[in-house]
Amino acid sequence: MFRTASSVLHILPIAGLYTFLPKYLESQFRLAAHTANMVSGVGGILVMGIGIIISGVFILRVKPNARLVAAWIAFTAVVYAIGMGILMSIGCPMDDFAGLDRANGVFMPECSTCDCNPDKFGPVCGADGRTYFSGCHAGCSSVNMTDGKLTGFGQCSCVPTLDNSTMTEVSIGYCPLQCSNFVWYIVLFSLFVFVHSTSEVGSMLLILRCVDPRDKAMALGLIQFAIGLFGNVPCPIVYGAVVDSACLVWDTACGERGACWLYDADVFRVFFHALERIKVSIYASKLLQNYAEWNEFTENSSVP
């Protein structure tokens, strides 16, 4: 029972992490959607696969006893939980958003006298290096078109230039993020994922080692059923609620709330990694609690 609970708690943070990691990278480091998905695949899934293969080869060659394997699984869970705490402090600030009231989750026009629609989020980048909620919030009164496509706005009275003059232009999209923490984040993230993934093979072998040979198929089936029912089903619900709680600007259509346009980077970062850390910590505690139980039948034996 405890091993099954550990397996469920093990899959919850992994499934939630890789489901919402691209969205997190888009929000935290302003990556394009395709770039965020590629980084998630290479820095997460690929690294995890490498860790699983290496750990499998190690167990095949060295043949450690089951007690050592159990201890390593608990150790990797503790390292991963500590890693989530470290990653919680690595992010980028939102100090380049003009007129953002993060306490109330609204953008206030800094100098425009227009009645700007708070539901029409169209970020623009000014010459001052700050991102404005929309062309209206930047005080723009004209549009710039190139080959029939909107490329920016002109005569923006709220955007000062480098020489403090006004009536400048803005471009469509966010301003480039002046933050170099992305490289550190993805390197450390990949490192912690690699360490944690080396427990996958040993975890599966311990399941087979803990039951009677004739019950192995049933044990695997029940654990997979529990993982699917109590792990994969609530995962998007729990993580979706956590992600939504960090939203600052919602898309609204016909009075109905739609997708989130902009997340609070600090809240998103803390909630996202704190949830991972809590679940993995519980998982590690379950493994440590059952370590003595495993010793009863794993002492002086090898993992098959």
JSON list of C-alpha atoms in Angstrom, two decimals, residues 93-188:
[
{"chain": "A", "resi": 93, "resn": "PRO", "atom": "CA", "xyz": [11.36, 40.27, -12.56]},
{"chain": "A", "resi": 94, "resn": "MET", "atom": "CA", "xyz": [8.40, 42.08, -14.11]},
{"chain": "A", "resi": 95, "resn": "ASP", "atom": "CA", "xyz": [9.75, 45.58, -13.51]},
{"chain": "A", "resi": 96, "resn": "ASP", "atom": "CA", "xyz": [9.64, 46.51, -17.21]},
{"chain": "A", "resi": 97, "resn": "PHE", "atom": "CA", "xyz": [5.83, 46.58, -17.44]},
{"chain": "A", "resi": 98, "resn": "ALA", "atom": "CA", "xyz": [4.56, 50.16, -17.55]},
{"chain": "A", "resi": 99, "resn": "GLY", "atom": "CA", "xyz": [1.60, 50.98, -15.32]},
{"chain": "A", "resi": 100, "resn": "LEU", "atom": "CA", "xyz": [1.27, 47.49, -13.86]},
{"chain": "A", "resi": 101, "resn": "ASP", "atom": "CA", "xyz": [-0.48, 47.35, -10.49]},
{"chain": "A", "resi": 102, "resn": "ARG", "atom": "CA", "xyz": [0.37, 43.79, -9.45]},
{"chain": "A", "resi": 103, "resn": "ALA", "atom": "CA", "xyz": [-1.56, 44.04, -6.18]},
{"chain": "A", "resi": 104, "resn": "ASN", "atom": "CA", "xyz": [-4.84, 44.55, -8.03]},
{"chain": "A", "resi": 105, "resn": "GLY", "atom": "CA", "xyz": [-3.83, 42.84, -11.26]},
{"chain": "A", "resi": 106, "resn": "VAL", "atom": "CA", "xyz": [-4.56, 45.81, -13.52]},
{"chain": "A", "resi": 107, "resn": "PHE", "atom": "CA", "xyz": [-2.70, 48.10, -15.91]},
{"chain": "A", "resi": 108, "resn": "MET", "atom": "CA", "xyz": [-3.27, 51.81, -15.49]},
{"chain": "A", "resi": 109, "resn": "PRO", "atom": "CA", "xyz": [-2.51, 54.21, -18.39]},
{"chain": "A", "resi": 110, "resn": "GLU", "atom": "CA", "xyz": [0.30, 56.44, -17.20]},
{"chain": "A", "resi": 111, "resn": "CYS", "atom": "CA", "xyz": [-0.61, 59.54, -19.18]},
{"chain": "A", "resi": 112, "resn": "SER", "atom": "CA", "xyz": [-3.23, 58.67, -21.79]},
{"chain": "A", "resi": 113, "resn": "THR", "atom": "CA", "xyz": [-6.58, 60.42, -21.49]},
{"chain": "A", "resi": 114, "resn": "CYS", "atom": "CA", "xyz": [-8.32, 57.76, -23.59]},
{"chain": "A", "resi": 115, "resn": "ASP", "atom": "CA", "xyz": [-10.75, 55.29, -22.11]},
{"chain": "A", "resi": 116, "resn": "CYS", "atom": "CA", "xyz": [-8.60, 52.21, -22.75]},
{"chain": "A", "resi": 117, "resn": "ASN", "atom": "CA", "xyz": [-10.30, 48.83, -22.84]},
{"chain": "A", "resi": 118, "resn": "PRO", "atom": "CA", "xyz": [-8.81, 46.70, -20.01]},
{"chain": "A", "resi": 119, "resn": "ASP", "atom": "CA", "xyz": [-9.88, 43.50, -21.79]},
{"chain": "A", "resi": 120, "resn": "LYS", "atom": "CA", "xyz": [-7.92, 44.11, -25.00]},
{"chain": "A", "resi": 121, "resn": "PHE", "atom": "CA", "xyz": [-4.41, 42.96, -24.16]},
{"chain": "A", "resi": 122, "resn": "GLY", "atom": "CA", "xyz": [-1.96, 43.73, -26.95]},
{"chain": "A", "resi": 123, "resn": "PRO", "atom": "CA", "xyz": [1.53, 44.26, -25.52]},
{"chain": "A", "resi": 124, "resn": "VAL", "atom": "CA", "xyz": [3.74, 46.80, -27.26]},
{"chain": "A", "resi": 125, "resn": "CYS", "atom": "CA", "xyz": [7.38, 47.70, -26.68]},
{"chain": "A", "resi": 126, "resn": "GLY", "atom": "CA", "xyz": [8.40, 51.32, -26.31]},
{"chain": "A", "resi": 127, "resn": "ALA", "atom": "CA", "xyz": [11.71, 53.02, -26.99]},
{"chain": "A", "resi": 128, "resn": "ASP", "atom": "CA", "xyz": [12.19, 53.30, -23.22]},
{"chain": "A", "resi": 129, "resn": "GLY", "atom": "CA", "xyz": [12.50, 49.50, -22.98]},
{"chain": "A", "resi": 130, "resn": "ARG", "atom": "CA", "xyz": [9.19, 49.06, -21.17]},
{"chain": "A", "resi": 131, "resn": "THR", "atom": "CA", "xyz": [6.24, 46.94, -22.20]},
{"chain": "A", "resi": 132, "resn": "TYR", "atom": "CA", "xyz": [2.83, 48.62, -22.37]},
{"chain": "A", "resi": 133, "resn": "PHE", "atom": "CA", "xyz": [-0.53, 46.89, -22.04]},
{"chain": "A", "resi": 134, "resn": "SER", "atom": "CA", "xyz": [-1.65, 48.13, -25.45]},
{"chain": "A", "resi": 135, "resn": "GLY", "atom": "CA", "xyz": [-1.16, 50.93, -27.92]},
{"chain": "A", "resi": 136, "resn": "CYS", "atom": "CA", "xyz": [-3.91, 52.83, -26.14]},
{"chain": "A", "resi": 137, "resn": "HIS", "atom": "CA", "xyz": [-2.11, 52.57, -22.80]},
{"chain": "A", "resi": 138, "resn": "ALA", "atom": "CA", "xyz": [0.99, 53.93, -24.52]},
{"chain": "A", "resi": 139, "resn": "GLY", "atom": "CA", "xyz": [-0.98, 56.95, -25.70]},
{"chain": "A", "resi": 140, "resn": "CYS", "atom": "CA", "xyz": [-0.66, 56.12, -29.39]},
{"chain": "A", "resi": 141, "resn": "SER", "atom": "CA", "xyz": [-2.92, 57.82, -31.92]},
{"chain": "A", "resi": 142, "resn": "SER", "atom": "CA", "xyz": [-1.81, 56.24, -35.22]},
{"chain": "A", "resi": 143, "resn": "VAL", "atom": "CA", "xyz": [-0.93, 52.82, -36.60]},
{"chain": "A", "resi": 144, "resn": "ASN", "atom": "CA", "xyz": [2.03, 51.59, -38.61]},
{"chain": "A", "resi": 145, "resn": "MET", "atom": "CA", "xyz": [1.33, 49.13, -41.39]},
{"chain": "A", "resi": 146, "resn": "THR", "atom": "CA", "xyz": [3.82, 47.09, -43.44]},
{"chain": "A", "resi": 147, "resn": "ASP", "atom": "CA", "xyz": [2.58, 45.01, -46.37]},
{"chain": "A", "resi": 148, "resn": "GLY", "atom": "CA", "xyz": [-0.92, 45.21, -44.98]},
{"chain": "A", "resi": 149, "resn": "LYS", "atom": "CA", "xyz": [0.12, 43.97, -41.52]},
{"chain": "A", "resi": 150, "resn": "LEU", "atom": "CA", "xyz": [0.07, 45.89, -38.28]},
{"chain": "A", "resi": 151, "resn": "THR", "atom": "CA", "xyz": [3.67, 46.33, -37.09]},
{"chain": "A", "resi": 152, "resn": "GLY", "atom": "CA", "xyz": [3.30, 49.01, -34.45]},
{"chain": "A", "resi": 153, "resn": "PHE", "atom": "CA", "xyz": [1.80, 52.29, -33.39]},
{"chain": "A", "resi": 154, "resn": "GLY", "atom": "CA", "xyz": [2.94, 55.89, -33.79]},
{"chain": "A", "resi": 155, "resn": "GLN", "atom": "CA", "xyz": [2.58, 59.25, -32.06]},
{"chain": "A", "resi": 156, "resn": "CYS", "atom": "CA", "xyz": [2.65, 57.61, -28.63]},
{"chain": "A", "resi": 157, "resn": "SER", "atom": "CA", "xyz": [2.55, 60.41, -26.09]},
{"chain": "A", "resi": 158, "resn": "CYS", "atom": "CA", "xyz": [3.19, 58.21, -23.04]},
{"chain": "A", "resi": 159, "resn": "VAL", "atom": "CA", "xyz": [6.47, 56.71, -24.28]},
{"chain": "A", "resi": 160, "resn": "PRO", "atom": "CA", "xyz": [9.53, 58.90, -23.75]},
{"chain": "A", "resi": 161, "resn": "THR", "atom": "CA", "xyz": [12.56, 58.50, -25.98]},
{"chain": "A", "resi": 162, "resn": "LEU", "atom": "CA", "xyz": [16.16, 58.48, -24.84]},
{"chain": "A", "resi": 163, "resn": "ASP", "atom": "CA", "xyz": [16.35, 62.27, -25.17]},
{"chain": "A", "resi": 164, "resn": "ASN", "atom": "CA", "xyz": [13.15, 62.64, -23.08]},
{"chain": "A", "resi": 165, "resn": "SER", "atom": "CA", "xyz": [11.10, 63.78, -26.04]},
{"chain": "A", "resi": 166, "resn": "THR", "atom": "CA", "xyz": [7.62, 62.35, -26.65]},
{"chain": "A", "resi": 167, "resn": "MET", "atom": "CA", "xyz": [5.44, 61.33, -29.61]},
{"chain": "A", "resi": 168, "resn": "THR", "atom": "CA", "xyz": [7.48, 58.22, -30.36]},
{"chain": "A", "resi": 169, "resn": "GLU", "atom": "CA", "xyz": [6.63, 54.84, -31.86]},
{"chain": "A", "resi": 170, "resn": "VAL", "atom": "CA", "xyz": [6.14, 51.40, -30.33]},
{"chain": "A", "resi": 171, "resn": "SER", "atom": "CA", "xyz": [6.48, 47.90, -31.82]},
{"chain": "A", "resi": 172, "resn": "ILE", "atom": "CA", "xyz": [4.14, 44.96, -31.42]},
{"chain": "A", "resi": 173, "resn": "GLY", "atom": "CA", "xyz": [5.08, 42.46, -28.72]},
{"chain": "A", "resi": 174, "resn": "TYR", "atom": "CA", "xyz": [6.99, 42.35, -25.45]},
{"chain": "A", "resi": 175, "resn": "CYS", "atom": "CA", "xyz": [10.26, 44.17, -24.99]},
{"chain": "A", "resi": 176, "resn": "PRO", "atom": "CA", "xyz": [13.39, 41.96, -24.91]},
{"chain": "A", "resi": 177, "resn": "LEU", "atom": "CA", "xyz": [13.87, 40.61, -21.40]},
{"chain": "A", "resi": 178, "resn": "GLN", "atom": "CA", "xyz": [17.01, 41.98, -19.75]},
{"chain": "A", "resi": 179, "resn": "CYS", "atom": "CA", "xyz": [17.59, 38.88, -17.65]},
{"chain": "A", "resi": 180, "resn": "SER", "atom": "CA", "xyz": [20.24, 36.18, -17.97]},
{"chain": "A", "resi": 181, "resn": "ASN", "atom": "CA", "xyz": [18.82, 33.69, -15.47]},
{"chain": "A", "resi": 182, "resn": "PHE", "atom": "CA", "xyz": [17.34, 31.41, -18.11]},
{"chain": "A", "resi": 183, "resn": "VAL", "atom": "CA", "xyz": [20.62, 29.59, -18.78]},
{"chain": "A", "resi": 184, "resn": "TRP", "atom": "CA", "xyz": [21.19, 28.98, -15.07]},
{"chain": "A", "resi": 185, "resn": "TYR", "atom": "CA", "xyz": [17.63, 27.79, -14.64]},
{"chain": "A", "resi": 186, "resn": "ILE", "atom": "CA", "xyz": [17.66, 25.25, -17.46]},
{"chain": "A", "resi": 187, "resn": "VAL", "atom": "CA", "xyz": [21.12, 23.91, -16.50]},
{"chain": "A", "resi": 188, "resn": "LEU", "atom": "CA", "xyz": [20.13, 23.35, -12.88]}
]
